[in-house]
Coordinates of C-alpha atoms and ligand atoms in Angstrom, one line a residue:
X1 CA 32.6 8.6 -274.9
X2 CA 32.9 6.3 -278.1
X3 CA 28.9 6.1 -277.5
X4 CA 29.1 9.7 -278.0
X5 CA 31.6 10.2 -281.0
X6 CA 29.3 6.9 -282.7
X7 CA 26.2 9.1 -282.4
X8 CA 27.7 12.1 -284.1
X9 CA 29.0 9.7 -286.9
X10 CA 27.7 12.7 -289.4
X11 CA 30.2 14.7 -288.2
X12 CA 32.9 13.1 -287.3
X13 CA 34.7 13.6 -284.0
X14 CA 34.1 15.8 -282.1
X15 CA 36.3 17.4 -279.0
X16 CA 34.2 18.3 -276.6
X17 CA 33.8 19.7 -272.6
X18 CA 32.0 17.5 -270.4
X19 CA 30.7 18.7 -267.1
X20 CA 29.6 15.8 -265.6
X21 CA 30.8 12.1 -266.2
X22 CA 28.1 10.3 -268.5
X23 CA 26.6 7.5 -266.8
X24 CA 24.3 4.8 -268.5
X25 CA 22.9 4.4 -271.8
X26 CA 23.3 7.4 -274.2
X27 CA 19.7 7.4 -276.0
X28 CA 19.5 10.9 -277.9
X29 CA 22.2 13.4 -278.5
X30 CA 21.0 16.5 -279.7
X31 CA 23.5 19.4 -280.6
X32 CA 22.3 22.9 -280.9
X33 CA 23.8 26.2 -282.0
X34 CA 23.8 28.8 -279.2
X35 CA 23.5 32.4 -280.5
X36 CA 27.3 33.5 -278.9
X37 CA 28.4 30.4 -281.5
X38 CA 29.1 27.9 -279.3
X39 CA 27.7 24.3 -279.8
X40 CA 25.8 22.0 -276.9
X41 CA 25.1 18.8 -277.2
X42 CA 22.2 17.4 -274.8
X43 CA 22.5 13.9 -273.7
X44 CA 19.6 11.6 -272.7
X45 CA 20.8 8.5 -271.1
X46 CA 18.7 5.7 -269.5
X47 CA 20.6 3.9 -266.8
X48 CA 20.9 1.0 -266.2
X49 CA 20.0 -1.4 -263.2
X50 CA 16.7 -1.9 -261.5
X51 CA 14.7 1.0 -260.4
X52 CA 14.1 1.9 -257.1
X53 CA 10.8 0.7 -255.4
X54 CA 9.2 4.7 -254.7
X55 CA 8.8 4.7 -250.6
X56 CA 7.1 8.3 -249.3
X57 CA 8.2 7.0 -245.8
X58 CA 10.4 9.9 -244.9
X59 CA 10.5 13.4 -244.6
X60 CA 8.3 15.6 -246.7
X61 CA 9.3 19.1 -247.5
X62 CA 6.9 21.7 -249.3
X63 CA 8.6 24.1 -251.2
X64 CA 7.0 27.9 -252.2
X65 CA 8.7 29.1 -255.3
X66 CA 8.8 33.2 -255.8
X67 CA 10.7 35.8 -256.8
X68 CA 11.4 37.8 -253.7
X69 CA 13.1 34.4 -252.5
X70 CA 14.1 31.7 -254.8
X71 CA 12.7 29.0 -252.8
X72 CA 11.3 28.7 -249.0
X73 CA 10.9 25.5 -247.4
X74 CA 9.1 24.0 -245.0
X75 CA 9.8 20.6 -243.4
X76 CA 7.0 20.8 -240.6
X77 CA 9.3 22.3 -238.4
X78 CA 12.2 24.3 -239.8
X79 CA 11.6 27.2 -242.2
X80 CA 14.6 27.8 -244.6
X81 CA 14.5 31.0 -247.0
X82 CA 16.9 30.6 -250.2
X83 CA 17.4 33.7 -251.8
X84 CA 18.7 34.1 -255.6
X85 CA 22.4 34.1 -255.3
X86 CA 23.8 37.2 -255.5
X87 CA 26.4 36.4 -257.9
X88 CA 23.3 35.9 -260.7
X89 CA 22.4 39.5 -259.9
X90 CA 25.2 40.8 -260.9
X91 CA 25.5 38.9 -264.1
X92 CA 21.3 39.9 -264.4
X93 CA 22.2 43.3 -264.1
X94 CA 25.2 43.1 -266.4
X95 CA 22.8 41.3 -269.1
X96 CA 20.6 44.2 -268.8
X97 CA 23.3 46.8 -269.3
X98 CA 24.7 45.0 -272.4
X99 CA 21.2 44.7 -273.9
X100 CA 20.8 48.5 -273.7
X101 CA 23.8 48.5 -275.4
X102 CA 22.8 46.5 -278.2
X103 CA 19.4 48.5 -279.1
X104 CA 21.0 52.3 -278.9
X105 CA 23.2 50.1 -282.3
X106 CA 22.0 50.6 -286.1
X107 CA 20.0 47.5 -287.4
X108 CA 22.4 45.6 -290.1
X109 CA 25.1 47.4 -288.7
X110 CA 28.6 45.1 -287.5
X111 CA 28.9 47.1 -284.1
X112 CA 25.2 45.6 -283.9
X113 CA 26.2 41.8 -284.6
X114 CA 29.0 42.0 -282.3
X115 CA 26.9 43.7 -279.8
X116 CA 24.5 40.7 -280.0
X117 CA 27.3 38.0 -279.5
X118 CA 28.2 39.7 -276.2
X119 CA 24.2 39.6 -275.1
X120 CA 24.4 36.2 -276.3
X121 CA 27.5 35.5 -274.1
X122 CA 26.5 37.3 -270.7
X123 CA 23.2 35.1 -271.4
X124 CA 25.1 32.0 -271.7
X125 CA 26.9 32.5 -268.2
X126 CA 23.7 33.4 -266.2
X127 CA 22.0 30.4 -267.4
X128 CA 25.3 27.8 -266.6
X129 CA 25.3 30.3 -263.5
X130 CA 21.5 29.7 -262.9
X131 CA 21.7 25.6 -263.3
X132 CA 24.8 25.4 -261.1
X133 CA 22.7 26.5 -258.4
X134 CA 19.4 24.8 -259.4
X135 CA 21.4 21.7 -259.5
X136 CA 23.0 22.0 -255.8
X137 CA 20.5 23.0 -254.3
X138 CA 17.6 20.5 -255.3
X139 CA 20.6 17.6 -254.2
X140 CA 20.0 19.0 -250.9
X141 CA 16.3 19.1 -250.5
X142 CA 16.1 15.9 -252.6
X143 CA 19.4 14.5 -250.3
X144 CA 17.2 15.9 -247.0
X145 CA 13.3 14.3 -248.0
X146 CA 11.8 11.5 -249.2
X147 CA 8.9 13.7 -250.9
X148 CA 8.8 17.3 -252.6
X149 CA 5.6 19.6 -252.3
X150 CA 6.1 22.2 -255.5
X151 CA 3.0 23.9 -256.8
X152 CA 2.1 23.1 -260.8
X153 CA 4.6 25.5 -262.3
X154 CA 1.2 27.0 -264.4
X155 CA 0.6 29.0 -261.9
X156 CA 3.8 31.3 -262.3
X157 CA 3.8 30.8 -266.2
X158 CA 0.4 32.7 -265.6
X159 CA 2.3 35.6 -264.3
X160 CA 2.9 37.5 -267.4
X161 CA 6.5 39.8 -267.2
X162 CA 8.3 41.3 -270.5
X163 CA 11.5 41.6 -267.8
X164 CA 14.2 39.4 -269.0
X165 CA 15.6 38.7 -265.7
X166 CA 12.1 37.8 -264.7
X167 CA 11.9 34.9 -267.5
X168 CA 15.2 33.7 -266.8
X169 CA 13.7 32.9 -262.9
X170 CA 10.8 31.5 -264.9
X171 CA 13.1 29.2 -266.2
X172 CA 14.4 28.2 -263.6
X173 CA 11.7 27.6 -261.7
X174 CA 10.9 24.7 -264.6
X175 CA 14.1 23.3 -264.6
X176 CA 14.4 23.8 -260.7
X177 CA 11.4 20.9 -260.6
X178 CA 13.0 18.8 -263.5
X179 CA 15.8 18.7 -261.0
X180 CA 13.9 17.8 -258.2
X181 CA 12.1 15.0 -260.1
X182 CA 15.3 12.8 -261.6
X183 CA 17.2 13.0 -258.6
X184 CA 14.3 11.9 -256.5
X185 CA 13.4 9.0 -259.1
X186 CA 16.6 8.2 -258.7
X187 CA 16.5 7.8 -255.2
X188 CA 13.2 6.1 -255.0
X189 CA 11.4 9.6 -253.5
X190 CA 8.3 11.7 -254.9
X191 CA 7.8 14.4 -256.4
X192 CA 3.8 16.0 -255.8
X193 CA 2.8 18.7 -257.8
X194 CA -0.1 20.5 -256.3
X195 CA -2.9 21.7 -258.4
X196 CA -2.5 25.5 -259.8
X197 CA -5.6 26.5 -258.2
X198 CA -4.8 25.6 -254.8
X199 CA -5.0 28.7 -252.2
X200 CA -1.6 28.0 -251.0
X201 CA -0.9 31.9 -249.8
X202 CA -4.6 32.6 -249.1
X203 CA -5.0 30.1 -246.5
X204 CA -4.1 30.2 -242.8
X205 CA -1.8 27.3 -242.3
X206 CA -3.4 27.4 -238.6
X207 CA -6.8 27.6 -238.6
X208 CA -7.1 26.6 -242.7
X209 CA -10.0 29.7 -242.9
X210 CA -9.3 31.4 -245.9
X211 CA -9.4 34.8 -247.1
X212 CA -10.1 36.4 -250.1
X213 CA -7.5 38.4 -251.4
X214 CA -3.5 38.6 -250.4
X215 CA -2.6 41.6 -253.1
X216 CA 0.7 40.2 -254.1
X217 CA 3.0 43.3 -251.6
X218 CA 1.4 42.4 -248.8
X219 CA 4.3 40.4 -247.6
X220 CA 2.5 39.5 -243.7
X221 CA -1.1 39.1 -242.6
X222 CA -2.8 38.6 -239.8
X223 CA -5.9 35.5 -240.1
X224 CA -9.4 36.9 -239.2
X225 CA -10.0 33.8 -237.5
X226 CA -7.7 32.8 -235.5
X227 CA -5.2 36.0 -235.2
X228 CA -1.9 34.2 -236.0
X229 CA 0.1 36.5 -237.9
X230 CA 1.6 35.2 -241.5
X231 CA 4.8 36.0 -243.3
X232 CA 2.6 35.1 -246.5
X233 CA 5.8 32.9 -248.0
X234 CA 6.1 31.0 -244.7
X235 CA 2.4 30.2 -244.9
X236 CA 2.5 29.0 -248.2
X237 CA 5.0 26.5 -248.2
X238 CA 3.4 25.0 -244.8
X239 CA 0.4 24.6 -246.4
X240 CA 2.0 22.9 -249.7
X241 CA 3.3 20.7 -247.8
X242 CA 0.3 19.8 -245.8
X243 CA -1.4 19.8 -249.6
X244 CA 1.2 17.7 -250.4
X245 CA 0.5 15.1 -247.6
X246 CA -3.4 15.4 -247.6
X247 CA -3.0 14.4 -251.7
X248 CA -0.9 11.5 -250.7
X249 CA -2.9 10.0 -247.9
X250 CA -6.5 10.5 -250.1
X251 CA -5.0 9.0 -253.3
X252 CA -1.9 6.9 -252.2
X253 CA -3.3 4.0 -253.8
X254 CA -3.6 5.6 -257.1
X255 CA -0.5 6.1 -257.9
X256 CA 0.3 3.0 -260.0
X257 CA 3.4 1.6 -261.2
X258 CA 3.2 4.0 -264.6
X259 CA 2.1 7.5 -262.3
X260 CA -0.8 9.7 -263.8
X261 CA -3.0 11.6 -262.7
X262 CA -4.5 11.8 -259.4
X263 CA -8.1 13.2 -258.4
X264 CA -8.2 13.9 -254.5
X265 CA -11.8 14.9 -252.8
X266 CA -12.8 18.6 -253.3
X267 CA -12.1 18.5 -257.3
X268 CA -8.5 19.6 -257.5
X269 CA -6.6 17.6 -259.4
X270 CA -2.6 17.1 -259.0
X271 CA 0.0 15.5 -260.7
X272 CA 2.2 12.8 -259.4
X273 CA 5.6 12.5 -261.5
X274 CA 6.7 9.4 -261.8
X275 CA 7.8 7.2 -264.9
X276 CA 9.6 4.2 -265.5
X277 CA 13.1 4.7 -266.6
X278 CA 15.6 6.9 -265.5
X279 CA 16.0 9.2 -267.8
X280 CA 18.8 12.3 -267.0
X281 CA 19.6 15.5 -268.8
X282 CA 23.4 16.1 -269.7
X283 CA 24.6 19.1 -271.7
X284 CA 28.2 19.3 -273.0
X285 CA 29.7 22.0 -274.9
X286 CA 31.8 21.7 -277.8
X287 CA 35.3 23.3 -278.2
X288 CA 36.4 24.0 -281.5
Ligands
ZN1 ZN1 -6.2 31.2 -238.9

């Protein structure tokens, strides 16, 4: 914690909550204001020690991220659904209520400032809510696999929604991957991000003939080909994951030491995450 304390030498000491034990070299420390008046401090730390050597021998799990289920996986032979959990609802819901509040107040007005800090708050405990989760759940895929099928996130940032609770899944969908991607460094895994323009829902994951359209209700389908019928979320995270596998067998060699870019056969062109230092994310708060 000295490491910490020297850092913030412009301010003096600092108490502060830690939620997780700081491990390794503390590079930046940056301390931000929230809007309910509570300071963070984000910690970068590089750790220390070799880096693993990256194997993909293992299990590799795709992973469909949406909105009417958090995430479904696929592992080639077990399908798991994880829904949103339902304590985030509730705080979504309450967010929503106390936001109505907030604009029925008078502009300049103190009922209207206090109103806001209360927004502010609710908003505060849905996102430590929302990374609790993020955070226990991508220790289990990454814990379970050696490589992680995700699409490029682009493709949801494309779906354009004014709904707040929507955005906050949007964020987590970002830091959900950001997750995924340190803890598997960590661990000497992969992350493979799948280009945005992949068909991964409009494809049969059995025959791989593809249709034209899947309107975004149409949660089942039957393939025109070959007859097998869909549950469109299933589908999609079977085919990430084959994705997944086809982009590392094409272009296995061409992921070098630094990562970059990858260009498989048919022109789509995928992402492989991988850098050379460990770098993790901490966020404290500070008590006053
Ligand atoms: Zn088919």
């Amino acid at each position: 914690m000295t490491d910490l304390f020297n850092s913030l030498a412009f301010v003096g000491k600092v108490k502060a909550k830690l939620h997780r034990s700081i491990e390794g070299t503390i590079k930046t420390v940056t301390v931000s204001l929230d809007p309910s008046g509570k300071y963070f401090a984000s910690i970068l730390t590089e750790a220390e020690g070799d880096n693993p050597v990256v194997s993909t021998d293992g299990k590799v799990i795709g992973v469909d991220l949406g909105l009417t289920h958090f995430a479904i996986t696929s592992d080639g032979c077990k399908v798991s659904k994880y829904d949103n959990p339902k304590h985030l609802a509730k705080h979504e819901k309450n967010l929503k209520r106390k936001q109505q509040k907030l604009a029925k107040k008078q502009k300049g007005s103190n009922s209207r400032n206090q109103a806001k800090k209360t927004v502010a708050k609710v908003y505060e405990r849905v996102t430590k809510s929302r990374q609790d989760f993020l955070h226990k759940l991508s220790r289990k895929l990454v814990n379970e696999n050696q490589v992680v099928v995700v699409e490029n996130l682009n493709v949801k940032g494309m779906v354009r929604n004014h709904n707040l609770a929507k955005a906050i899944s949007d964020v987590g969908w970002g830091t959900f991957v950001n997750f995924l991607a340190y803890k598997l460094e960590k661990k000497g895994g992969k992350l493979v991000e799948i280009d945005r323009w992949f068909p991964s829902s409009k494809l049969c994951s059995n025959c791989y003939y593809q249709i034209d359209e899947l309107p975004l209700d149409i949660r089942e389908w039957n393939c025109p080909h070959c007859g097998t019928r869909h549950d469109r979320d299933v589908n999609a995270a079977t085919n990430i994951r084959a994705e997944g596998i086809r982009i590392l067998q094409t272009d296995g060699t061409a992921v070098s030491a630094n990562g970059g870019e990858v260009r498989p056969k048919l022109g789509r062109k995928s992402v492989l995450r991988h850098s050379p230092t460990m770098l993790e994310a901490y966020t404290i708060v500070a008590s006053t």
